[in-house]
mmCIF file of C-alpha atoms in Angstrom:
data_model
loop_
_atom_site.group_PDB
_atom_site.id
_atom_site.type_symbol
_atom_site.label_atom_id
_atom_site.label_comp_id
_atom_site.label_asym_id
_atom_site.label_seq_id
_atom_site.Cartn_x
_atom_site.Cartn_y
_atom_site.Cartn_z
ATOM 1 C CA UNK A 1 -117.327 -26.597 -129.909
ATOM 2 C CA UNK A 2 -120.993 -27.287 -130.966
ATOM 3 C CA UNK A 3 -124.219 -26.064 -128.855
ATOM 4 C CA UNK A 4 -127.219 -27.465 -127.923
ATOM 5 C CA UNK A 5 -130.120 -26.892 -125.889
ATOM 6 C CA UNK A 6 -132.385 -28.989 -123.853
ATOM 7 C CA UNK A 7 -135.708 -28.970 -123.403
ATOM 8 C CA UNK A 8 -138.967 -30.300 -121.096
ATOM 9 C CA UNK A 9 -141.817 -31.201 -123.413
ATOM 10 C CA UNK A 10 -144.524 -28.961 -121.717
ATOM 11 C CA UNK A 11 -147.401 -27.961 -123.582
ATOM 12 C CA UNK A 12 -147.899 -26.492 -125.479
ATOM 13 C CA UNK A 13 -145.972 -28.797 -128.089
ATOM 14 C CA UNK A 14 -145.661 -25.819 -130.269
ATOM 15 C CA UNK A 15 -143.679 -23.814 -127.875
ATOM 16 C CA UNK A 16 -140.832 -26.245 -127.649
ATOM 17 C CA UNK A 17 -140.860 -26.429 -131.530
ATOM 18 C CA UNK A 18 -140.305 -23.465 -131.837
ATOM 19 C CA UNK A 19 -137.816 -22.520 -129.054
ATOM 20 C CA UNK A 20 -135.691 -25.500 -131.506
ATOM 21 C CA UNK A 21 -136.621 -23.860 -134.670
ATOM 22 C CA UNK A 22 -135.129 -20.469 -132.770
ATOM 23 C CA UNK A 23 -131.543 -22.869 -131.543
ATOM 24 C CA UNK A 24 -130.923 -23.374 -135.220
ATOM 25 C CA UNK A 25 -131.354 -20.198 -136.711
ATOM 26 C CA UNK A 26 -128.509 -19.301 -133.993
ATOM 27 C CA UNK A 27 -126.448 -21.910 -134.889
ATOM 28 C CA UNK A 28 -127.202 -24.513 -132.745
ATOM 29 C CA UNK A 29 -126.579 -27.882 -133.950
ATOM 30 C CA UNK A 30 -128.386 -30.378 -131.232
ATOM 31 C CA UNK A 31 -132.366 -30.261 -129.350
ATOM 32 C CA UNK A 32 -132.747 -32.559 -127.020
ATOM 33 C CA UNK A 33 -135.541 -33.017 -124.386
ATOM 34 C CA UNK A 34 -136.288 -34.290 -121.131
ATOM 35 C CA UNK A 35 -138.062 -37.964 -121.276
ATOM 36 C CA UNK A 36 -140.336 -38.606 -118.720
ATOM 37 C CA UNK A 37 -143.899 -39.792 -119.458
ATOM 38 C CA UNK A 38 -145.717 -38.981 -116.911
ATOM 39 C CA UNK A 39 -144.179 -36.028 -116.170
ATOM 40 C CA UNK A 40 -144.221 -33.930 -119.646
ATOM 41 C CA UNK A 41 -145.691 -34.889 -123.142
ATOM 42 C CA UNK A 42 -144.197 -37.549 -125.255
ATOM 43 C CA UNK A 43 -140.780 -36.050 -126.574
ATOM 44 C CA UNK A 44 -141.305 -38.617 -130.068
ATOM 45 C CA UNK A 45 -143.778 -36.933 -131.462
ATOM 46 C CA UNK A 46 -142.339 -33.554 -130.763
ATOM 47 C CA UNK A 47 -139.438 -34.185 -132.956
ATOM 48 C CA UNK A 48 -141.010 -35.340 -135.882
ATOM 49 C CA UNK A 49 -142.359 -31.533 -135.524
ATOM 50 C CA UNK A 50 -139.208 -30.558 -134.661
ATOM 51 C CA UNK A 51 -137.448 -32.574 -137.662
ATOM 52 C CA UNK A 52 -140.066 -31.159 -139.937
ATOM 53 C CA UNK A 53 -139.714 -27.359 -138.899
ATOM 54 C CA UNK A 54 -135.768 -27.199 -139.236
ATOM 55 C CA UNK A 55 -132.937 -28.610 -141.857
ATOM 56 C CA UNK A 56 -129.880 -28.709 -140.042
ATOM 57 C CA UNK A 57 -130.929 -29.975 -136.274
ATOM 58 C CA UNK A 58 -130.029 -33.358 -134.679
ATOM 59 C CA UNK A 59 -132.611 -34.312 -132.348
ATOM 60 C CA UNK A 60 -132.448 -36.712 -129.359
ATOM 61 C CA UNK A 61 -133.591 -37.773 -125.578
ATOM 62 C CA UNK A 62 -131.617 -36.319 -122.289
ATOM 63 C CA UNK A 63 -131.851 -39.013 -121.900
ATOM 64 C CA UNK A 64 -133.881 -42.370 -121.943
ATOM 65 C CA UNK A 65 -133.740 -45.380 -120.093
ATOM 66 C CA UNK A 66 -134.311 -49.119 -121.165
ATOM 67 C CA UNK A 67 -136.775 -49.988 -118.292
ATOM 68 C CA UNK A 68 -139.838 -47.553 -119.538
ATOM 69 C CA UNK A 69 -138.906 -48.244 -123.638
ATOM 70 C CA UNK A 70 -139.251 -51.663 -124.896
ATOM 71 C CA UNK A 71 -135.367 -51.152 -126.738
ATOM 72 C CA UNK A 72 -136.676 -52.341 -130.027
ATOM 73 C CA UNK A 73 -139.399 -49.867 -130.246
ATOM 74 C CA UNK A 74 -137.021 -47.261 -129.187
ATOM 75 C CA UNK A 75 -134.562 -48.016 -131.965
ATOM 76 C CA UNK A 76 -137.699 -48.339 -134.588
ATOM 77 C CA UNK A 77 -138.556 -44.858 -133.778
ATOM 78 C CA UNK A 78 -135.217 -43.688 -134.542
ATOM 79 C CA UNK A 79 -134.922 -46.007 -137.850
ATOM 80 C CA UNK A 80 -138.401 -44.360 -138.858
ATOM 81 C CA UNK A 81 -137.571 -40.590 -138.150
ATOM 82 C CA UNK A 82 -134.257 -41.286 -140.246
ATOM 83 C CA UNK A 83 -136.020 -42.485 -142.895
ATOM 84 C CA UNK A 84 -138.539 -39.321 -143.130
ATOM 85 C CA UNK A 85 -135.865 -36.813 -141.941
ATOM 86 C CA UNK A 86 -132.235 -38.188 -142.402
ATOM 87 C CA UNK A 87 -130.172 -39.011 -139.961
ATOM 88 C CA UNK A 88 -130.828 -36.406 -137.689
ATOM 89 C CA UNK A 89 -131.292 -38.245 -134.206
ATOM 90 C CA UNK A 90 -129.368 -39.397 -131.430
ATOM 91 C CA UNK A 91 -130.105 -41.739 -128.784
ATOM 92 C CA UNK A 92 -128.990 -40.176 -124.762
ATOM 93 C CA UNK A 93 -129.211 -42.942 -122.650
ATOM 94 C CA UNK A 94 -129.085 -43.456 -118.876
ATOM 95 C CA UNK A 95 -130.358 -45.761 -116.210
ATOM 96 C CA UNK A 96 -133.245 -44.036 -115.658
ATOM 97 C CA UNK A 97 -134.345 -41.287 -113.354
ATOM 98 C CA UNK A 98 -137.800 -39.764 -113.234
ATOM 99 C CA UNK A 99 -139.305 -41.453 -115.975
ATOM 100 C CA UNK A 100 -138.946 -44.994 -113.550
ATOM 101 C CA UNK A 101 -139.177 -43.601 -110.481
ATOM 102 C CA UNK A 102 -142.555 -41.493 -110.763
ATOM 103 C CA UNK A 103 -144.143 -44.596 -111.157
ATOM 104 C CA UNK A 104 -142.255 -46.346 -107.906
ATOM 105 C CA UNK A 105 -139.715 -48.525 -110.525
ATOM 106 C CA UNK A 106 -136.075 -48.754 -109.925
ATOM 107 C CA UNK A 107 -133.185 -47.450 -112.638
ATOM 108 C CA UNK A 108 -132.218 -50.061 -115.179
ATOM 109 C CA UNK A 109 -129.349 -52.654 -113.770
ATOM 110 C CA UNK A 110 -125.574 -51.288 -115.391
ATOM 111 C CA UNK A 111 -125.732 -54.930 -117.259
ATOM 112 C CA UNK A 112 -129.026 -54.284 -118.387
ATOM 113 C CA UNK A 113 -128.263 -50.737 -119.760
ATOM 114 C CA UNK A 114 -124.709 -52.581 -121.219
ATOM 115 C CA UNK A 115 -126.673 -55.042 -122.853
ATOM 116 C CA UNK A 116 -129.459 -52.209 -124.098
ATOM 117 C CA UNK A 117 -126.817 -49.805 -126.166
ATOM 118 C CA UNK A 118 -125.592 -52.539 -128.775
ATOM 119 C CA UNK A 119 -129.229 -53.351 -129.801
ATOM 120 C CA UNK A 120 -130.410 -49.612 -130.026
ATOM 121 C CA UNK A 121 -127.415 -49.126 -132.367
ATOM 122 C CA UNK A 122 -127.790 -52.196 -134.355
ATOM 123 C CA UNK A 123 -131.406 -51.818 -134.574
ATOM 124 C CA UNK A 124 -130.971 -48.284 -135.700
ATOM 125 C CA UNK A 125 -128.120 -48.390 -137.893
ATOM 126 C CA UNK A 126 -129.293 -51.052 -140.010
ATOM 127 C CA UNK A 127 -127.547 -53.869 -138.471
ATOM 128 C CA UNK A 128 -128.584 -57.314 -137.655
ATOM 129 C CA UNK A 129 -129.016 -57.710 -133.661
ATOM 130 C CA UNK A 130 -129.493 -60.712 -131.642
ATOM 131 C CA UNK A 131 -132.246 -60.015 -128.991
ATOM 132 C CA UNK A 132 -134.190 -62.227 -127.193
ATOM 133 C CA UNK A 133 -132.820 -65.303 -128.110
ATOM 134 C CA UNK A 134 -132.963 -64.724 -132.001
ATOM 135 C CA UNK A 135 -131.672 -62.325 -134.834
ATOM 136 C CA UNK A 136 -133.529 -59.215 -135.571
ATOM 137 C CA UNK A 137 -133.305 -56.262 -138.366
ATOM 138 C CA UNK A 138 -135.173 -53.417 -139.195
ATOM 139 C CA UNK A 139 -135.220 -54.282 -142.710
ATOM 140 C CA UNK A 140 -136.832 -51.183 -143.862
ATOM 141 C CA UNK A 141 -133.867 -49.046 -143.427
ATOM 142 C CA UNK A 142 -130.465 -50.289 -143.904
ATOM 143 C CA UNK A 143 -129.426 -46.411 -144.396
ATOM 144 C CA UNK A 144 -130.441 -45.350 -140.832
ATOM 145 C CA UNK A 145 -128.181 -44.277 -138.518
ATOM 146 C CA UNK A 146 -128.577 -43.315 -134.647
ATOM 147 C CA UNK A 147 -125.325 -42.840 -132.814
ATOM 148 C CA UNK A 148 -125.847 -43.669 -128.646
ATOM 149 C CA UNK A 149 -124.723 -41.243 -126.609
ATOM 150 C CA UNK A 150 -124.336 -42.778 -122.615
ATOM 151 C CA UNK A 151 -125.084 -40.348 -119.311
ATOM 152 C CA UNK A 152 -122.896 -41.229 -116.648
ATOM 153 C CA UNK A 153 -121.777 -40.089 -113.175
ATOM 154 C CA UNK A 154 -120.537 -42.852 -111.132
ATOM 155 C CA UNK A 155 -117.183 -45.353 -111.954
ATOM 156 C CA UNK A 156 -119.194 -48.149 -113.410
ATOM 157 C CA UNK A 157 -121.454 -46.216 -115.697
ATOM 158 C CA UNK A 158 -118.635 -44.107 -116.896
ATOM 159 C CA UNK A 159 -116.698 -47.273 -118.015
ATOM 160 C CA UNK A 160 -119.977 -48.567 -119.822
ATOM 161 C CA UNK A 161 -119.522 -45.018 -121.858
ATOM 162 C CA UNK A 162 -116.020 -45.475 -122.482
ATOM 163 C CA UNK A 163 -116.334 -49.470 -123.582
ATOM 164 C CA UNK A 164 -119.571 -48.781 -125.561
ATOM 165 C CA UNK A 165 -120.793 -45.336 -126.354
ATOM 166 C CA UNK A 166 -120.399 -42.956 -129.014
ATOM 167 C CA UNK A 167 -120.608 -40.597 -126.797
ATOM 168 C CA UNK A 168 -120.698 -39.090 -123.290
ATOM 169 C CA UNK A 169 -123.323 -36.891 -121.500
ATOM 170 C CA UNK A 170 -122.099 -35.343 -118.057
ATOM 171 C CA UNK A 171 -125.117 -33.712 -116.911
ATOM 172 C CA UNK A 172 -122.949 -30.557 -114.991
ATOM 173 C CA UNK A 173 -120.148 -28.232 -115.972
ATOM 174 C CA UNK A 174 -117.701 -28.115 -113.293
ATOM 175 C CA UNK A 175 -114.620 -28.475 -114.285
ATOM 176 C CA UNK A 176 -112.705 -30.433 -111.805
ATOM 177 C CA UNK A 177 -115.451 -33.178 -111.981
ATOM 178 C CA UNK A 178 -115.551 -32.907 -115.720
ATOM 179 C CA UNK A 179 -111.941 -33.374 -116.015
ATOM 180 C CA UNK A 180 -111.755 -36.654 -113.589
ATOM 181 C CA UNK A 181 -115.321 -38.146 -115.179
ATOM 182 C CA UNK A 182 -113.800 -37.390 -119.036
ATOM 183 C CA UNK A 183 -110.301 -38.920 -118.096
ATOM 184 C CA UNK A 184 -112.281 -41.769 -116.680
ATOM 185 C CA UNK A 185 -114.206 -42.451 -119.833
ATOM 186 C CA UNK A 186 -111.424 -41.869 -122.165
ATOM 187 C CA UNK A 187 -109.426 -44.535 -120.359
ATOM 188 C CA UNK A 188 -112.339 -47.263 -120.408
ATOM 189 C CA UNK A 189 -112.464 -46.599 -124.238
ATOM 190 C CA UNK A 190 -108.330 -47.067 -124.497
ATOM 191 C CA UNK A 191 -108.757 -50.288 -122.272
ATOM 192 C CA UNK A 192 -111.886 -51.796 -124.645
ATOM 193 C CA UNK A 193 -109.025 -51.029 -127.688
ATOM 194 C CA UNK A 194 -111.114 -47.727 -128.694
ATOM 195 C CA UNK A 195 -109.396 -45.447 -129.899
ATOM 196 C CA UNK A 196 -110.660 -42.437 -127.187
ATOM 197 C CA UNK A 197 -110.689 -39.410 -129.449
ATOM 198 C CA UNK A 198 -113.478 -41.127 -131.565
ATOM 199 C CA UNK A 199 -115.922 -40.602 -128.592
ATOM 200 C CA UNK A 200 -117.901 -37.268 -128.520
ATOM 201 C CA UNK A 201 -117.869 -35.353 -125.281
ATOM 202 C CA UNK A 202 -121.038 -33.515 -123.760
ATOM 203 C CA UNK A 203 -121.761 -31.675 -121.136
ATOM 204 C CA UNK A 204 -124.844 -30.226 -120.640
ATOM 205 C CA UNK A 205 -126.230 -27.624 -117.468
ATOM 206 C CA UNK A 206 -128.516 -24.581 -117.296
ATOM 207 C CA UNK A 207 -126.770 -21.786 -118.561
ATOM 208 C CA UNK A 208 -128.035 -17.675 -117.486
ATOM 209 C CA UNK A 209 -126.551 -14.390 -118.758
ATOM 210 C CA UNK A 210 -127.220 -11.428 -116.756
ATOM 211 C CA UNK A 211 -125.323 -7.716 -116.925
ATOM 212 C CA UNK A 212 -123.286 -8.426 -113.809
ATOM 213 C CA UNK A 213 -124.557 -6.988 -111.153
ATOM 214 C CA UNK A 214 -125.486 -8.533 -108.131
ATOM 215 C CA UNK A 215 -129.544 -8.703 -108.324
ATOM 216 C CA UNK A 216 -129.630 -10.399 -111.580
ATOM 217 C CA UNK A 217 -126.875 -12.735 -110.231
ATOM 218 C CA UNK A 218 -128.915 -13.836 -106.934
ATOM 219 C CA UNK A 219 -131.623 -14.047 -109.333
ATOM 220 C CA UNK A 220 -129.972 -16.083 -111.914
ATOM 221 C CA UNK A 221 -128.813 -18.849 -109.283
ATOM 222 C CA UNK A 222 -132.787 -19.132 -107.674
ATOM 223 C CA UNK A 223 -133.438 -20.071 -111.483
ATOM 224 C CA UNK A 224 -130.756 -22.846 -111.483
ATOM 225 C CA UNK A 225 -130.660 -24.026 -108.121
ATOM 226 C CA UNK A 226 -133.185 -27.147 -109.475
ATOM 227 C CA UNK A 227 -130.715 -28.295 -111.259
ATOM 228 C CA UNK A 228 -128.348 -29.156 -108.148
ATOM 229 C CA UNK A 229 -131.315 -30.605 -106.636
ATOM 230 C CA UNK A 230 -131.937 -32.954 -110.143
ATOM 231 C CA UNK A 231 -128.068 -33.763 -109.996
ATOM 232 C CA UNK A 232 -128.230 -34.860 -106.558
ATOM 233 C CA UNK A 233 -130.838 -37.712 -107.287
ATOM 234 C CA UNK A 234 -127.925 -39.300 -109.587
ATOM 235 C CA UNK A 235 -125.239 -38.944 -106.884
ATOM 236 C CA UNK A 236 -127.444 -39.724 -103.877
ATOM 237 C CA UNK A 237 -127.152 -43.382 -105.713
ATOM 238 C CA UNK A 238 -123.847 -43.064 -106.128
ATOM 239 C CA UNK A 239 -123.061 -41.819 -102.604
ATOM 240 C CA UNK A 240 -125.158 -45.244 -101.595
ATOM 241 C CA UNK A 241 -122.505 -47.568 -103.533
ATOM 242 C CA UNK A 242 -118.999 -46.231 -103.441
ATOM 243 C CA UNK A 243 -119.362 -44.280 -100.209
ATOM 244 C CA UNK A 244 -118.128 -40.338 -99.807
ATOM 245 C CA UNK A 245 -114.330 -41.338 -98.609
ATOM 246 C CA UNK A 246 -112.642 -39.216 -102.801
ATOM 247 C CA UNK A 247 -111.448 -42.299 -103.498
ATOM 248 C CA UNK A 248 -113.980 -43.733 -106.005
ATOM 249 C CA UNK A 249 -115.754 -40.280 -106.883
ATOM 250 C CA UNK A 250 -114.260 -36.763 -105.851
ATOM 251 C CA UNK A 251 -115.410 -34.786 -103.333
ATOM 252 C CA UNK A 252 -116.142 -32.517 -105.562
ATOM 253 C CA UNK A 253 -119.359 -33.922 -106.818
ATOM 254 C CA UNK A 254 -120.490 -35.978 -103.543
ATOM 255 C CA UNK A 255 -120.054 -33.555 -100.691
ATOM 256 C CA UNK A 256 -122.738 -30.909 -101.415
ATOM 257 C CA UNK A 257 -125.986 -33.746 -100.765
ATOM 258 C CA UNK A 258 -124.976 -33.564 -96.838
ATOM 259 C CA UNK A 259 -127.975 -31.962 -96.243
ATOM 260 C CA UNK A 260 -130.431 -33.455 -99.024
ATOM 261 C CA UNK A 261 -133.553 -34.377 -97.772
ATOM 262 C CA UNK A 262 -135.822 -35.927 -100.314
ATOM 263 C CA UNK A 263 -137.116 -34.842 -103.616
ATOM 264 C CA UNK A 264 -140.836 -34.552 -105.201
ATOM 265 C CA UNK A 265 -140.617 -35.226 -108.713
ATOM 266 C CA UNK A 266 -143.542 -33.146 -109.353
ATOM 267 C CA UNK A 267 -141.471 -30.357 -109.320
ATOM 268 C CA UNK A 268 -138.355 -31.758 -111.193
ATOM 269 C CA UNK A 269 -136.395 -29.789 -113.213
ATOM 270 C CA UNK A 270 -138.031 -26.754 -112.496
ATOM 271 C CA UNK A 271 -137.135 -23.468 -111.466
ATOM 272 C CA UNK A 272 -138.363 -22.202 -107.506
ATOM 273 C CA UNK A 273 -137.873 -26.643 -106.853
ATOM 274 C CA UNK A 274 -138.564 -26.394 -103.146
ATOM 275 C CA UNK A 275 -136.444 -29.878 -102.394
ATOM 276 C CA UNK A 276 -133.367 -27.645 -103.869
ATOM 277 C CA UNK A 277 -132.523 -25.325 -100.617
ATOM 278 C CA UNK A 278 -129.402 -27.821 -99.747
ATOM 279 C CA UNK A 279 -127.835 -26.728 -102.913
ATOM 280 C CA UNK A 280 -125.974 -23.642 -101.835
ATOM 281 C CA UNK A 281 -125.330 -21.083 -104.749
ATOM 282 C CA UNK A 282 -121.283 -22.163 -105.334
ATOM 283 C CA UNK A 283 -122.219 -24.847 -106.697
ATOM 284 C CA UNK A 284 -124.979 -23.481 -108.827
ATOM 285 C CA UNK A 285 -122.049 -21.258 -109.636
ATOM 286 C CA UNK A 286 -119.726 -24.896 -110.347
ATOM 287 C CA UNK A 287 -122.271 -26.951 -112.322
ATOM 288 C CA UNK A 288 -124.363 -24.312 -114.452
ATOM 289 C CA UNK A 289 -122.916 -21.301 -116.199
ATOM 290 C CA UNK A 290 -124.121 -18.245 -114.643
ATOM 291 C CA UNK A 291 -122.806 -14.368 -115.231
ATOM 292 C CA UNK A 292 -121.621 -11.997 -117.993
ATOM 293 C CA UNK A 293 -121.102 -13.244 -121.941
ATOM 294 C CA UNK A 294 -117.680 -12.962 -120.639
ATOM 295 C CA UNK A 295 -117.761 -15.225 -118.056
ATOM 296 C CA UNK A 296 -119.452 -17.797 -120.151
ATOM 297 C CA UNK A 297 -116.915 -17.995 -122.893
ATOM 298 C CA UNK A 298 -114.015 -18.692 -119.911
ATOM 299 C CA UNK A 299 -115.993 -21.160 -118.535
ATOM 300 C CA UNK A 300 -116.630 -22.675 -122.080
ATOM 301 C CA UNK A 301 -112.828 -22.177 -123.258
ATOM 302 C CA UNK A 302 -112.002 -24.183 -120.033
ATOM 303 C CA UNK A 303 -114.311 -26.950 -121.215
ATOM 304 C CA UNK A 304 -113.111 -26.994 -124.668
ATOM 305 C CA UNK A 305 -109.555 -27.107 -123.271
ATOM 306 C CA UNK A 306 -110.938 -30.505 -121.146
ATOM 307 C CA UNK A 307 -112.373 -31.791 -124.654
ATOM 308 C CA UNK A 308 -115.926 -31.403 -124.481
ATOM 309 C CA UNK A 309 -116.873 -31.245 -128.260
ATOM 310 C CA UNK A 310 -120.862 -29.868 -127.130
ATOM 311 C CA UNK A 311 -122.219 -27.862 -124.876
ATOM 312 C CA UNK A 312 -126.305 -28.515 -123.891
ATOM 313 C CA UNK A 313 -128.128 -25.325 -122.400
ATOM 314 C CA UNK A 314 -130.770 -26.304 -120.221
ATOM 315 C CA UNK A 315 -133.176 -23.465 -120.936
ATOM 316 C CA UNK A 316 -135.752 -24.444 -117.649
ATOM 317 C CA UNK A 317 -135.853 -20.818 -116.537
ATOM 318 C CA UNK A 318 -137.615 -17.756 -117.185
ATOM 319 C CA UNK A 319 -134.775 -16.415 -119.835
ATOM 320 C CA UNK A 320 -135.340 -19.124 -122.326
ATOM 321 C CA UNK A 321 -135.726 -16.589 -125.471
ATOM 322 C CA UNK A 322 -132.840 -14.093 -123.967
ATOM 323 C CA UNK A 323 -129.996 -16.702 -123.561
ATOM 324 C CA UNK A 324 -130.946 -18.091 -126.881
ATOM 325 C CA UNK A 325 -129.913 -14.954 -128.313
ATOM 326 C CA UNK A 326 -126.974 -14.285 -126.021
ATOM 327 C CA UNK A 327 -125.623 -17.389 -126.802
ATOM 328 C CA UNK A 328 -126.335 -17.478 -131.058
ATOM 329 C CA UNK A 329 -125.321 -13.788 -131.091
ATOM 330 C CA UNK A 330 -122.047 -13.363 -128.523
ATOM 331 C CA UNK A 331 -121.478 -16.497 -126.908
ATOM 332 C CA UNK A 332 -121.455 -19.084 -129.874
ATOM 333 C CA UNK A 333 -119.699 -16.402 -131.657
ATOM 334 C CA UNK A 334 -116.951 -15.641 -129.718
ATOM 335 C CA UNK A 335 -116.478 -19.246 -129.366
ATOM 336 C CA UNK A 336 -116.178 -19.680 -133.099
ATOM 337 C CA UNK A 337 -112.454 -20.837 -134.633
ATOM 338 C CA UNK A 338 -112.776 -19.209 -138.406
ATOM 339 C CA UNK A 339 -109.964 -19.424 -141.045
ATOM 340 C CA UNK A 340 -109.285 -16.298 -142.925
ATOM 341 C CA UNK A 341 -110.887 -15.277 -146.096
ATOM 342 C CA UNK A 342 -107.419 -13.346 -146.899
ATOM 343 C CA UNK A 343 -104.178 -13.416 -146.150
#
């Protein structure tokens, strides 16, 4: 299993730099970042720094949407930090969350994100791409390469991962709803003639060690409780369209918005979010990682087991610099499948 960690570009620039320049002395082997204009500084700048301050790291969005990126520019930018840095970026894409809806848009159309992926790859791998009613290249790079990795909760989007992504992002780590939404994406890609096992497998949530004991475990799920709150935003939409009868999405991910009642995107993603006190702490407890190193590496071995290839931290707490180290010196480690030097 790989690990990355995801970030919100606050300023100052330099911080989030180094917090990536930290993941990959640990071992990390993926920084991505929030992207949301308004709300935080622009993440494609940042990883030019980022690109520039480490040798190893892949960076990429968490994700981006095709309604507040022009998709050619978006795949340019990719095609022109390959060519300075290698191909070290990846493209997470999504309908669209804050980024469109801070500024009173709506979340790109399914069709229009199905129709977005192919030219973001093309573009950004070299290819020739037809796009607006004529055939387009970045000349400039034929060697660039920018795999396109699709968030998804709901049926539709989830077959638009299987059928076209080269990857998957599932934006929480329980393990009942990771198993259904994986199964679900895997069978799209058998179904589009893919062969299934080709498609990486991501899931990404905040993630908090503490020693065990009870006051750093209330503690740890105030610092994650946004995250239930930032979840909900995806499945309110998806409560809206298919309903909350378990027969098109599981209980197990619905259920818990009952009592939602709003959100202010000024305070998304962050820790003390006052629109998060519907999220009761079992299932800050399902969707994040929260308790001892131990307790961690089950969780993780029960993701691995499900075939998630990466796991993203989402470090928006006030234990960034401590579960980095947890994680590159116990966690990661004790995850790690080594051959033998002797036998």
């Amino acid at each position: 299993m790989e690990f990355g960690v995801v970030l919100q570009c606050n300023p100052p620039a330099a911080r989030v730099v180094e917090l990536c320049r930290q993941a990959e002395l640990y071992g990390f082997t993926h920084a991505w970042t929030f992207d949301s204009h308004l709300l935080w500084e622009e993440p494609y700048v940042i990883y030019s720094a980022i690109l520039a301050a480490t040798h190893r790291l892949t960076v990429g969005p968490m994700v981006t949407n095709p309604v507040t990126r022009d998709v050619t520019v978006t795949a340019s930018t990719y095609a022109t930090l390959n060519e300075m840095y290698g191909n070290r970026t990846v493209c997470g894409i999504g309908r669209g969350d804050s980024a469109v809806r801070v500024t009173n848009g709506r979340p790109a159309t399914v069709g229009e994100l199905r129709d977005a992926i192919p030219v973001i790859r093309g573009l950004a791998g070299g290819a020739e791409v037809e796009y607006g009613g004529t055939h387009l290249r970045l000349s400039w790079n034929p060697a660039s390469r920018t795999p396109v990795w699709v968030a998804a909760y709901g049926p539709k989007m989830l077959a638009v991962a299987g059928e076209l992504g080269d990857g998957y992002i599932l934006q929480l780590a329980d393990p009942t709803i990771v198993q259904w939404s994986v199964e679900a994406v895997r069978k799209a890609a058998a179904d589009a003639g893919r062969d299934p096992s080709e498609l990486k497998i991501c899931v990404a949530a905040p993630a908090y060690v503490t020693d065990g004991s009870a006051a750093q475990q209330a503690h740890a799920y105030e610092q994650c409780r946004w995250f239930g709150g930032m979840v909900g935003n995806h499945v309110a939409d998806i409560v809206a369209r298919y309903g909350t009868d378990g027969v098109s999405v599981p209980h197990e991910l619905t259920d818990y918005i009952a009592g939602r009642q709003g959100y202010d995107y000024n305070e998304h993603g962050r820790a003390g979010n006052t629109h998060t006190t519907f999220v009761p702490d079992e299932i800050v407890d399902r969707f994040c990682l929260v308790g001892t190193v131990e307790q961690h590496v089950t969780k993780l071995q029960q993701l691995k087991e499900i075939g998630v290839d990466q796991f993203a931290i989402y470090l928006q707490h006030d234990a960034q610099d401590e579960v980095l180290r947890a994680y590159g010196q116990k966690v990661m480690p004790a995850m790690a499948e080594r051959a033998l030097t002797r036998t």
